[in-house]
């Protein structure tokens, strides 16, 4: 099986499709139609896919704070979405995301490892009767 990035469809020989559809008959609609929002879904879910890269067995010691921060820096912003053969212009991505979701993407300005400001405690006004 292969992938056609122009039509966002899976490519395969007739024999492969027939064999696959016997096992998964509901996949028939993807044979010709494709996935119209594949690139947009990649943008949305790219950084939310679990890969198991930062998992630990219960028998292992947890990582130190420094090791954990290093791992986070390495993995934050990486994902598993596959974008084969198409160059997606950043401006076009933002327009498409806004068009489909109705939400404009905000730029991230804070560093992930920067200290967070302390939250102010809310003062309760007590009523004395």
CSV table of C-alpha atoms in Angstrom, one decimal:
chain,number,residue,atom,x,y,z
A,1,UNK,CA,0.0,0.0,0.0
A,2,UNK,CA,1.1,3.5,-0.7
A,3,UNK,CA,-0.1,7.1,-0.2
A,4,UNK,CA,-1.1,9.8,-2.8
A,5,UNK,CA,-0.5,13.2,-1.2
A,6,UNK,CA,-2.4,15.0,-3.9
A,7,UNK,CA,-5.7,13.2,-3.3
A,8,UNK,CA,-5.0,12.1,0.2
A,9,UNK,CA,-5.9,8.5,-0.7
A,10,UNK,CA,-4.3,5.1,-0.1
A,11,UNK,CA,-2.9,3.6,-3.3
A,12,UNK,CA,-2.8,-0.2,-3.8
A,13,UNK,CA,-3.3,-2.8,-6.4
A,14,UNK,CA,-6.8,-4.2,-7.0
A,15,UNK,CA,-5.7,-7.5,-5.4
A,16,UNK,CA,-4.5,-5.8,-2.2
A,17,UNK,CA,-7.7,-3.7,-2.0
A,18,UNK,CA,-9.9,-6.7,-2.5
A,19,UNK,CA,-8.0,-8.6,0.2
A,20,UNK,CA,-8.1,-5.7,2.6
A,21,UNK,CA,-11.8,-4.9,2.1
A,22,UNK,CA,-12.7,-8.6,2.8
A,23,UNK,CA,-11.2,-8.0,6.3
A,24,UNK,CA,-12.3,-4.4,6.7
A,25,UNK,CA,-15.5,-3.8,4.6
A,26,UNK,CA,-16.1,-0.4,6.1
A,27,UNK,CA,-12.9,0.9,4.6
A,28,UNK,CA,-14.4,0.8,1.1
A,29,UNK,CA,-15.2,4.5,1.2
A,30,UNK,CA,-11.5,5.4,1.5
A,31,UNK,CA,-10.6,3.6,-1.7
A,32,UNK,CA,-11.6,6.5,-4.0
A,33,UNK,CA,-12.7,9.3,-1.8
A,34,UNK,CA,-9.6,10.0,0.3
A,35,UNK,CA,-9.3,12.1,3.4
A,36,UNK,CA,-10.1,15.8,2.6
A,37,UNK,CA,-8.9,17.2,5.9
A,38,UNK,CA,-5.8,15.0,6.4
A,39,UNK,CA,-3.4,17.9,6.6
A,40,UNK,CA,-5.6,20.0,8.9
A,41,UNK,CA,-6.0,17.0,11.2
A,42,UNK,CA,-2.2,16.6,11.2
A,43,UNK,CA,-1.8,20.2,12.3
A,44,UNK,CA,-4.4,19.8,15.1
A,45,UNK,CA,-3.3,16.4,16.4
A,46,UNK,CA,0.4,16.3,15.6
A,47,UNK,CA,1.6,17.2,19.1
A,48,UNK,CA,-1.0,15.2,20.9
A,49,UNK,CA,-0.2,11.7,19.8
A,50,UNK,CA,1.3,9.4,22.5
A,51,UNK,CA,4.4,7.6,21.3
A,52,UNK,CA,5.5,6.0,24.6
A,53,UNK,CA,8.9,7.7,24.3
A,54,UNK,CA,8.7,9.1,27.8
A,55,UNK,CA,7.2,6.1,29.5
A,56,UNK,CA,8.9,4.2,32.4
A,57,UNK,CA,8.3,0.8,33.9
A,58,UNK,CA,7.2,0.7,37.5
A,59,UNK,CA,10.5,-0.9,38.4
A,60,UNK,CA,12.5,2.0,37.1
A,61,UNK,CA,13.4,5.1,39.1
A,62,UNK,CA,11.6,8.2,37.8
A,63,UNK,CA,13.9,10.7,35.9
A,64,UNK,CA,15.5,13.6,37.7
A,65,UNK,CA,14.0,17.0,37.2
A,66,UNK,CA,16.8,18.0,34.9
A,67,UNK,CA,16.4,14.8,32.8
A,68,UNK,CA,12.7,15.3,32.6
A,69,UNK,CA,13.1,18.9,31.4
A,70,UNK,CA,15.6,17.8,28.8
A,71,UNK,CA,13.2,15.2,27.5
A,72,UNK,CA,10.3,17.7,27.4
A,73,UNK,CA,12.4,20.1,25.4
A,74,UNK,CA,13.3,17.3,23.0
A,75,UNK,CA,9.7,16.0,22.5
A,76,UNK,CA,7.6,19.2,22.8
A,77,UNK,CA,6.8,20.3,19.3
A,78,UNK,CA,7.5,17.0,17.7
A,79,UNK,CA,4.8,14.7,16.5
A,80,UNK,CA,3.9,11.8,14.4
A,81,UNK,CA,1.9,13.3,11.5
A,82,UNK,CA,3.2,12.2,8.2
A,83,UNK,CA,3.2,14.8,5.5
A,84,UNK,CA,4.5,13.2,2.3
A,85,UNK,CA,5.4,15.2,-0.8
A,86,UNK,CA,3.5,18.4,-0.1
A,87,UNK,CA,4.9,21.7,1.1
A,88,UNK,CA,2.4,23.4,3.3
A,89,UNK,CA,2.8,27.1,3.6
A,90,UNK,CA,2.5,28.3,7.2
A,91,UNK,CA,0.2,31.2,6.2
A,92,UNK,CA,-2.1,28.8,4.3
A,93,UNK,CA,-2.2,26.4,7.3
A,94,UNK,CA,-3.4,29.2,9.6
A,95,UNK,CA,-6.1,30.2,7.1
A,96,UNK,CA,-7.3,26.6,6.7
A,97,UNK,CA,-7.4,26.0,10.5
A,98,UNK,CA,-9.4,29.1,11.0
A,99,UNK,CA,-11.7,28.3,8.1
A,100,UNK,CA,-12.5,24.8,9.4
A,101,UNK,CA,-12.5,25.4,13.1
A,102,UNK,CA,-13.4,29.1,13.3
A,103,UNK,CA,-10.5,29.6,15.7
A,104,UNK,CA,-7.4,31.7,14.9
A,105,UNK,CA,-4.2,30.1,16.0
A,106,UNK,CA,-2.2,32.1,18.6
A,107,UNK,CA,1.5,32.3,18.7
A,108,UNK,CA,3.2,30.7,21.7
A,109,UNK,CA,5.4,33.2,23.4
A,110,UNK,CA,6.2,31.7,26.8
A,111,UNK,CA,9.1,29.2,27.2
A,112,UNK,CA,7.9,25.9,28.6
A,113,UNK,CA,10.7,25.7,31.2
A,114,UNK,CA,10.3,29.3,32.3
A,115,UNK,CA,9.3,29.8,35.9
A,116,UNK,CA,5.6,30.4,36.3
A,117,UNK,CA,4.3,33.5,38.0
A,118,UNK,CA,2.8,32.9,41.4
A,119,UNK,CA,-1.0,33.1,41.5
A,120,UNK,CA,-2.5,35.7,43.8
A,121,UNK,CA,-4.8,34.3,46.4
A,122,UNK,CA,-8.3,35.5,46.2
A,123,UNK,CA,-9.4,37.4,49.2
A,124,UNK,CA,-12.7,36.5,50.7
A,125,UNK,CA,-14.8,39.2,52.0
A,126,UNK,CA,-16.4,38.1,55.3
A,127,UNK,CA,-19.7,39.4,56.3
A,128,UNK,CA,-20.1,40.2,59.9
A,129,UNK,CA,-23.6,40.2,61.2
